[in-house]
Every structure is written in structure tokens, then in C-alpha cells.
Amino acid sequence: EHIDHIVDMRRYQVLIESSFPSEAGVMLRNLENKGNPWGAPPNTREDWTKGLGFEVPRVGEVDDFEYLFWVGCAGAFEDRAKKTTRAVATLLHEAGVKFAILGEGETCTGDPARRLGNEFIFQMLAQQNVETLNEAFGDREPAKRKIVATCPHCFNTLANEYGQLGGQFEVVHHTQLLAHLVATGKLTPVKPVDGTLTYHDPCYLGRHNRVFTPPREVLGAAAANGIVEMPRNSERSFCCGAGGARMWMEERIGKRINVERAEEALSTGARTIAVGCPFCSTMLNDGVTGKKATGEADENVEVVDVATVLLRSVKPEAAVEPETAATAG
């Protein structure tokens, strides 16, 4: 496990030597002061719920929810990721799943701080979240403390790291829950999505947590022509370039990782590049947009979340704008 050693070395660099890129310092200050990496106002965490056509219940307003929907910072503040959040909420509502959100009670899981090496900020945010979640679930037994998350980084942190701080939860990624809802007939794709489709495995969903099949099951049910795999996929997949808090830092050496992965996705000839992570969405969108600008990619190629692909198939009338059209927040 090389990543644990890298994080240990980063902790020394960050906490003892105070040596890290300046742009990472901005992100860490935002986490401390605003509870999210972008420094967005915390009172706008629920803005994504506006205009959905149904009420999104908050924890405290309802007690009989089955899943707590962990929206995450990207899902609440980043324009493309907000579309994914809205798509997941719409699909859960459509399937009759009882869910609730924390709204402004949510703060960053602390994943970017821990990966960067700032354990102090991670512990601060994590303890706050564990208290909030324990209060939200009350005296439910661990098996009934269910959380669904759209961000693999949140998913990994909630499932594998909060246990150390007294937070025992049953955490699923949205692609796992959607695959279950399709398999049990709660969601039925009615209009196959045109064109070929490929899928990029997020590192913290795939290689770290071995979730390879559910997103492919969802896409297989929604796609007219099935999935064309990239040369590097599943446990041999390749990073989008945003992991380890690189999302908030600049790459200055060699070829950009997101460009490398975007080229690989485009080489499949797929019109739709499906992702299961808001960071992957941003990085691959940027890579594909760059290729479109130089004429190396078809203008019709788009990068969208698995949930958006399914929503287009289940509710074709739902006005879901292409995620590539949105600007990053």
C-alpha cells in the first residue's frame, strides 16, 4: 500500500516543515473557514434543490428516511456536479426511495486535507461530521445507518475512515444503489441512450473499494450499444489526475494526467464518456474540451455521470442539460 506511505511523508512535509504548494494553502484555509475546498458560502449548500419539482426532505424534518444522501462539497457547489446531485435525487424520488439530506449541517469530509497531509484539519472536520451523523441516525443499529454518496472520496472516507472516530455507517456509492434499483425493477430504462459509451473507473471507487460491476450494470441497462472499455479499466484503470488533493494544485512536470486519460477515452470512439466521480468529471471534461479546441475530438463527445445517463434513459422528458455545457464553479 504505497499511498499510506506517501500520505505519511506528506504529513511530515505539511505539518512539520510547512512545505506545500501555495495553491494548496488556499484550499486548506477554505476548509478551515468555510467547510469546503472552494470557499463557497455554507448557506448555499442546498441551492441545488431549487426547481426540482419535488421536495427534498432534511434530516430533522423527517425521521423515517432509509438513506441519508451525502451530497458532498462538489455535489453542492460545483456546477457540473450539481447536475449529478439533481439526477440522483430525481432517480431516488422516482424509485420511491425515502432519503433525506443534512443541508447546511454537512461539511467537507476532510478527504482533501488528509490526502494532502494536513491531519489536523481532517480530524477537526471528521469529528464534526461524525457527531452530526450520529445525531442524525439516533439510536439506529449500524446496519440501518445507511448513507449514499455520489463522490468516491466522500464514500471512501465515510465508509473506511470515520470508523476510527466512532462513526459506524453502511455506505454505498450512488452507482451501487442505482444498479440495485434497476435490478429490482424500481427504475426502468425506457429509452436507450444513443451512440457508443465508455466508462472511466474512479480510483477511490474502483481500485480502492473494488466497486467495478454496479456502474457497468447501470450503463449496460441504459446504453443502446453497450460499453466499449478503455485499454486501462477496472483494477488496471488510470487516474484522472485529481486524486491526492491534486484537484486543487497545478501540474508542472510532463504531460497532464487528465489529457492522457482523455486521449484514452476518445480512442474508444465513444460519444459518451461516463464517470462516477465529480473530480473525474471535471478533469476529463477539461481534457476533452482541450481536444475539441484543437479539432482532435468530435464536438458531440460529452463527459457525464452514470446517474445522468440513467436519468436520460428512465425519464427522457426530464430536461437534463449536457454537463459539458456548464462552467466549473
Short mmCIF file of C-alpha atoms in Angstrom, two decimals:
data_model
loop_
_atom_site.label_atom_id
_atom_site.label_comp_id
_atom_site.label_asym_id
_atom_site.label_seq_id
_atom_site.Cartn_x
_atom_site.Cartn_y
_atom_site.Cartn_z
CA GLU A 1 0.00 0.00 0.00
CA HIS A 2 2.19 2.80 -1.32
CA ILE A 3 -0.44 5.52 -0.76
CA ASP A 4 -0.30 5.21 3.04
CA HIS A 5 3.46 5.81 2.94
CA ILE A 6 3.08 8.80 0.62
CA VAL A 7 0.46 10.34 2.93
CA ASP A 8 2.76 9.78 5.94
CA MET A 9 5.59 11.60 4.14
CA ARG A 10 3.21 14.38 3.15
CA ARG A 11 2.14 14.78 6.80
CA TYR A 12 5.73 15.44 7.77
CA GLN A 13 6.19 17.92 4.90
CA VAL A 14 2.93 19.78 5.64
CA LEU A 15 2.70 19.73 9.45
CA ILE A 16 6.40 19.77 10.46
CA GLU A 17 8.17 21.50 7.55
CA SER A 18 5.15 23.59 6.43
CA SER A 19 6.23 22.82 2.88
CA PHE A 20 3.46 22.53 0.28
CA PRO A 21 2.30 24.35 -2.90
CA SER A 22 0.77 27.78 -2.30
CA GLU A 23 -2.49 26.91 -4.11
CA ALA A 24 -2.96 24.04 -1.64
CA GLY A 25 -2.75 26.61 1.18
CA VAL A 26 -5.78 28.43 -0.24
CA MET A 27 -7.74 25.15 -0.30
CA LEU A 28 -6.80 24.33 3.31
CA ARG A 29 -7.83 27.79 4.52
CA ASN A 30 -11.17 27.37 2.73
CA LEU A 31 -11.70 24.05 4.52
CA GLU A 32 -10.96 25.66 7.88
CA ASN A 33 -13.06 28.78 7.37
CA LYS A 34 -15.91 27.69 5.09
CA GLY A 35 -16.02 23.89 5.41
CA ASN A 36 -15.47 23.31 1.68
CA PRO A 37 -12.41 23.44 -0.64
CA TRP A 38 -13.83 26.17 -2.90
CA GLY A 39 -14.58 28.65 -0.11
CA ALA A 40 -18.24 28.83 -1.18
CA PRO A 41 -20.74 30.26 1.35
CA PRO A 42 -22.00 27.34 3.50
CA ASN A 43 -25.57 28.71 3.37
CA THR A 44 -25.72 27.88 -0.37
CA ARG A 45 -25.29 24.12 0.24
CA GLU A 46 -28.94 23.46 -0.55
CA ASP A 47 -29.21 25.64 -3.67
CA TRP A 48 -29.11 22.54 -5.93
CA THR A 49 -32.60 21.57 -4.65
CA LYS A 50 -34.27 24.62 -6.24
CA GLY A 51 -36.65 23.91 -9.12
CA LEU A 52 -36.59 20.13 -8.81
CA GLY A 53 -40.36 19.72 -8.85
CA PHE A 54 -40.44 17.77 -5.59
CA GLU A 55 -39.44 18.47 -2.00
CA VAL A 56 -36.05 17.20 -0.81
CA PRO A 57 -36.52 16.36 2.90
CA ARG A 58 -33.95 17.43 5.50
CA VAL A 59 -32.85 15.32 8.44
CA GLY A 60 -34.82 16.62 11.43
CA GLU A 61 -37.89 17.32 9.32
CA VAL A 62 -38.39 13.57 8.71
CA ASP A 63 -37.41 10.53 10.77
CA ASP A 64 -38.42 7.66 8.52
CA PHE A 65 -35.75 8.06 5.83
CA GLU A 66 -33.94 4.93 4.64
CA TYR A 67 -30.86 6.66 3.21
CA LEU A 68 -29.06 9.79 4.24
CA PHE A 69 -27.95 11.37 0.94
CA TRP A 70 -24.43 12.71 1.49
CA VAL A 71 -24.24 15.43 -1.18
CA GLY A 72 -20.57 16.40 -0.69
CA CYS A 73 -18.90 19.72 -1.43
CA ALA A 74 -18.61 19.22 -5.19
CA GLY A 75 -22.20 17.98 -5.38
CA ALA A 76 -23.41 21.09 -3.59
CA PHE A 77 -21.19 23.82 -5.08
CA GLU A 78 -19.66 22.74 -8.41
CA ASP A 79 -21.92 23.37 -11.41
CA ARG A 80 -21.39 20.09 -13.25
CA ALA A 81 -21.57 18.03 -10.06
CA LYS A 82 -24.82 19.76 -9.06
CA LYS A 83 -26.43 18.26 -12.17
CA THR A 84 -25.37 14.81 -10.96
CA THR A 85 -26.79 15.54 -7.50
CA ARG A 86 -30.09 16.60 -9.04
CA ALA A 87 -30.13 13.50 -11.28
CA VAL A 88 -29.55 11.17 -8.29
CA ALA A 89 -32.23 12.90 -6.19
CA THR A 90 -34.69 12.69 -9.11
CA LEU A 91 -33.98 8.97 -9.62
CA LEU A 92 -34.34 8.18 -5.90
CA HIS A 93 -37.62 10.11 -5.83
CA GLU A 94 -38.80 8.28 -8.96
CA ALA A 95 -37.95 4.91 -7.39
CA GLY A 96 -39.79 5.75 -4.16
CA VAL A 97 -36.65 5.61 -2.01
CA LYS A 98 -37.04 7.56 1.24
CA PHE A 99 -33.98 9.77 1.63
CA ALA A 100 -33.00 12.94 3.46
CA ILE A 101 -30.10 15.41 3.33
CA LEU A 102 -28.21 17.26 6.05
CA GLY A 103 -28.23 20.51 4.08
CA GLU A 104 -26.19 23.16 5.86
CA GLY A 105 -25.39 20.62 8.58
CA GLU A 106 -22.95 18.93 6.19
CA THR A 107 -19.30 19.98 5.93
CA CYS A 108 -16.33 18.59 3.97
CA THR A 109 -15.40 15.03 4.97
CA GLY A 110 -11.80 16.20 5.26
CA ASP A 111 -10.53 13.90 2.47
CA PRO A 112 -8.52 16.60 0.62
CA ALA A 113 -6.82 17.66 3.88
CA ARG A 114 -5.86 14.10 4.85
CA ARG A 115 -4.56 13.21 1.35
CA LEU A 116 -2.52 16.40 1.28
CA GLY A 117 -1.04 15.57 4.69
CA ASN A 118 -2.88 18.04 6.95
CA GLU A 119 -4.14 15.54 9.50
CA PHE A 120 -5.12 18.31 11.92
CA ILE A 121 -7.80 19.76 9.61
CA PHE A 122 -9.01 16.26 8.69
CA GLN A 123 -9.56 15.36 12.34
CA MET A 124 -11.37 18.64 13.00
CA LEU A 125 -13.82 18.20 10.10
CA ALA A 126 -14.25 14.45 10.58
CA GLN A 127 -15.13 14.71 14.29
CA GLN A 128 -17.69 17.40 13.50
CA ASN A 129 -19.29 15.21 10.80
CA VAL A 130 -19.30 12.06 12.96
CA GLU A 131 -21.16 13.97 15.70
CA THR A 132 -23.68 15.33 13.16
CA LEU A 133 -24.25 11.91 11.58
CA ASN A 134 -24.55 10.07 14.90
CA GLU A 135 -27.16 12.61 15.94
CA ALA A 136 -28.99 12.26 12.61
CA PHE A 137 -29.24 8.47 12.90
CA GLY A 138 -30.08 8.48 16.62
CA ASP A 139 -30.24 5.01 18.15
CA ARG A 140 -30.43 3.07 14.86
CA GLU A 141 -28.30 -0.07 14.69
CA PRO A 142 -25.23 0.19 12.37
CA ALA A 143 -26.88 -1.81 9.55
CA LYS A 144 -29.67 0.77 9.37
CA ARG A 145 -27.38 3.80 9.39
CA LYS A 146 -27.33 3.95 5.59
CA ILE A 147 -25.57 6.67 3.61
CA VAL A 148 -25.49 7.12 -0.18
CA ALA A 149 -22.71 9.32 -1.61
CA THR A 150 -22.00 10.48 -5.18
CA CYS A 151 -18.34 11.31 -4.57
CA PRO A 152 -15.99 8.30 -4.23
CA HIS A 153 -13.72 10.38 -1.97
CA CYS A 154 -16.60 11.04 0.44
CA PHE A 155 -17.70 7.40 0.05
CA ASN A 156 -14.24 6.10 0.96
CA THR A 157 -13.79 8.45 3.91
CA LEU A 158 -17.24 7.82 5.39
CA ALA A 159 -17.00 4.04 4.92
CA ASN A 160 -13.38 3.34 5.80
CA GLU A 161 -12.04 6.19 7.91
CA TYR A 162 -14.85 7.53 10.10
CA GLY A 163 -14.99 4.23 11.98
CA GLN A 164 -11.75 5.25 13.73
CA LEU A 165 -13.62 8.26 15.14
CA GLY A 166 -16.77 6.45 16.30
CA GLY A 167 -18.79 6.70 13.10
CA GLN A 168 -20.12 3.29 12.04
CA PHE A 169 -22.20 3.56 8.87
CA GLU A 170 -23.38 1.44 5.94
CA VAL A 171 -22.14 3.49 2.98
CA VAL A 172 -22.95 2.88 -0.69
CA HIS A 173 -21.94 4.76 -3.81
CA HIS A 174 -24.81 6.08 -5.89
CA THR A 175 -23.96 3.69 -8.75
CA GLN A 176 -24.41 0.72 -6.37
CA LEU A 177 -27.82 1.94 -5.22
CA LEU A 178 -28.93 2.77 -8.78
CA ALA A 179 -27.83 -0.68 -10.01
CA HIS A 180 -29.92 -2.26 -7.24
CA LEU A 181 -32.94 -0.11 -8.13
CA VAL A 182 -32.66 -1.09 -11.81
CA ALA A 183 -32.19 -4.79 -10.95
CA THR A 184 -35.25 -4.83 -8.68
CA GLY A 185 -37.45 -3.05 -11.22
CA LYS A 186 -37.80 0.19 -9.22
CA LEU A 187 -36.21 2.08 -12.13
CA THR A 188 -36.85 1.00 -15.72
CA PRO A 189 -34.83 2.42 -18.64
CA VAL A 190 -37.32 3.08 -21.44
CA LYS A 191 -35.21 4.95 -24.00
CA PRO A 192 -31.77 3.52 -24.80
CA VAL A 193 -29.04 6.17 -24.87
CA ASP A 194 -27.72 6.53 -28.45
CA GLY A 195 -24.14 6.13 -29.53
CA THR A 196 -21.25 4.21 -28.07
CA LEU A 197 -20.33 4.69 -24.43
CA THR A 198 -17.18 4.15 -22.35
CA TYR A 199 -16.71 4.22 -18.58
CA HIS A 200 -13.85 5.65 -16.52
CA ASP A 201 -13.28 3.95 -13.14
CA PRO A 202 -12.65 6.49 -10.35
CA CYS A 203 -9.65 5.42 -8.23
CA TYR A 204 -11.45 5.59 -4.89
CA LEU A 205 -14.44 3.67 -6.20
CA GLY A 206 -12.67 1.07 -8.30
CA ARG A 207 -9.16 0.16 -7.20
CA HIS A 208 -9.56 1.22 -3.57
CA ASN A 209 -13.03 -0.18 -2.90
CA ARG A 210 -13.42 -2.80 -5.64
CA VAL A 211 -16.69 -1.38 -7.00
CA PHE A 212 -16.41 -2.25 -10.69
CA THR A 213 -19.66 -4.00 -11.68
CA PRO A 214 -22.56 -1.75 -10.47
CA PRO A 215 -21.75 1.29 -12.65
CA ARG A 216 -21.33 -1.00 -15.66
CA GLU A 217 -24.68 -2.69 -14.91
CA VAL A 218 -26.41 0.71 -14.85
CA LEU A 219 -24.76 1.79 -18.10
CA GLY A 220 -25.45 -1.57 -19.73
CA ALA A 221 -29.15 -1.20 -18.94
CA ALA A 222 -29.28 2.36 -20.31
CA ALA A 223 -26.97 2.20 -23.35
CA ALA A 224 -28.22 1.12 -26.75
CA ASN A 225 -24.86 -0.24 -27.90
CA GLY A 226 -23.33 -1.39 -24.61
CA ILE A 227 -19.96 -0.28 -23.22
CA VAL A 228 -16.65 -0.02 -25.06
CA GLU A 229 -13.88 -0.46 -22.48
CA MET A 230 -10.73 1.67 -22.48
CA PRO A 231 -7.41 -0.23 -22.68
CA ARG A 232 -6.86 0.51 -18.97
CA ASN A 233 -10.01 -0.28 -17.00
CA SER A 234 -11.30 -1.84 -13.76
CA GLU A 235 -8.43 -2.72 -11.38
CA ARG A 236 -5.90 -1.63 -14.04
CA SER A 237 -7.63 1.73 -14.56
CA PHE A 238 -5.76 5.03 -14.77
CA CYS A 239 -6.20 8.10 -12.56
CA CYS A 240 -7.91 11.25 -13.89
CA GLY A 241 -5.23 13.38 -12.21
CA ALA A 242 -7.30 14.86 -9.36
CA GLY A 243 -6.63 12.37 -6.55
CA GLY A 244 -4.45 13.12 -3.54
CA ALA A 245 -5.79 16.70 -3.48
CA ARG A 246 -4.20 17.33 -6.90
CA MET A 247 -7.61 18.72 -7.90
CA TRP A 248 -6.53 22.00 -6.28
CA MET A 249 -2.92 22.03 -7.45
CA GLU A 250 -1.19 22.68 -10.76
CA GLU A 251 0.75 20.08 -12.75
CA ARG A 252 4.05 21.48 -13.93
CA ILE A 253 6.02 18.39 -14.97
CA GLY A 254 5.46 16.46 -18.19
CA LYS A 255 2.12 15.65 -19.78
CA ARG A 256 -1.03 16.38 -17.81
CA ILE A 257 -2.62 13.22 -16.43
CA ASN A 258 -6.14 14.30 -17.39
CA VAL A 259 -5.05 14.82 -21.01
CA GLU A 260 -3.53 11.31 -21.08
CA ARG A 261 -6.78 9.80 -19.77
CA ALA A 262 -8.99 11.93 -22.05
CA GLU A 263 -7.00 10.72 -25.08
CA GLU A 264 -7.52 7.13 -23.94
CA ALA A 265 -11.28 7.69 -23.59
CA LEU A 266 -11.51 9.35 -27.00
CA SER A 267 -9.55 6.50 -28.62
CA THR A 268 -12.54 4.21 -27.97
CA GLY A 269 -14.66 6.28 -30.37
CA ALA A 270 -17.34 6.62 -27.68
CA ARG A 271 -19.73 9.56 -27.86
CA THR A 272 -20.46 9.44 -24.14
CA ILE A 273 -17.69 9.16 -21.53
CA ALA A 274 -19.39 8.12 -18.30
CA VAL A 275 -17.86 8.84 -14.89
CA GLY A 276 -18.83 8.16 -11.28
CA CYS A 277 -16.96 10.99 -9.56
CA PRO A 278 -17.22 14.81 -9.63
CA PHE A 279 -13.41 15.20 -9.74
CA CYS A 280 -13.11 12.77 -12.66
CA SER A 281 -15.90 14.69 -14.38
CA THR A 282 -14.02 17.99 -14.10
CA MET A 283 -10.66 16.56 -15.16
CA LEU A 284 -11.94 14.57 -18.15
CA ASN A 285 -14.19 17.45 -19.23
CA ASP A 286 -11.17 19.74 -19.24
CA GLY A 287 -9.15 17.19 -21.22
CA VAL A 288 -11.90 16.61 -23.79
CA THR A 289 -12.61 20.36 -24.13
CA GLY A 290 -8.91 20.91 -24.89
CA LYS A 291 -9.04 18.24 -27.60
CA LYS A 292 -12.18 19.79 -29.11
CA ALA A 293 -10.42 23.15 -29.30
CA THR A 294 -7.62 21.63 -31.40
CA GLY A 295 -10.04 19.62 -33.54
CA GLU A 296 -8.83 16.29 -32.16
CA ALA A 297 -12.23 15.42 -30.66
CA ASP A 298 -15.75 15.38 -32.08
CA GLU A 299 -17.90 18.27 -30.83
CA ASN A 300 -20.63 15.80 -29.85
CA VAL A 301 -18.49 13.89 -27.32
CA GLU A 302 -19.57 14.58 -23.75
CA VAL A 303 -18.48 13.59 -20.25
CA VAL A 304 -21.43 12.83 -17.94
CA ASP A 305 -22.09 10.98 -14.72
CA VAL A 306 -23.58 7.47 -14.69
CA ALA A 307 -26.67 8.93 -12.94
CA THR A 308 -27.26 11.40 -15.78
CA VAL A 309 -27.02 8.60 -18.37
CA LEU A 310 -29.61 6.58 -16.42
CA LEU A 311 -31.95 9.55 -15.95
CA ARG A 312 -31.95 10.24 -19.69
CA SER A 313 -32.96 6.64 -20.24
CA VAL A 314 -35.55 6.40 -17.42
CA LYS A 315 -37.11 9.85 -17.83
CA PRO A 316 -36.28 11.14 -21.32
CA GLU A 317 -38.63 14.09 -20.76
CA ALA A 318 -36.55 15.28 -17.79
CA ALA A 319 -34.65 18.32 -19.02
CA VAL A 320 -31.10 17.28 -18.25
CA GLU A 321 -28.64 19.68 -19.82
CA PRO A 322 -25.34 18.26 -21.07
CA GLU A 323 -22.85 18.53 -18.20
CA THR A 324 -20.20 19.80 -20.61
CA ALA A 325 -22.22 22.96 -21.11
CA ALA A 326 -21.80 24.04 -17.51
CA THR A 327 -18.87 26.05 -16.30
CA ALA A 328 -16.98 24.89 -13.24
CA GLY A 329 -17.90 26.69 -10.05
#
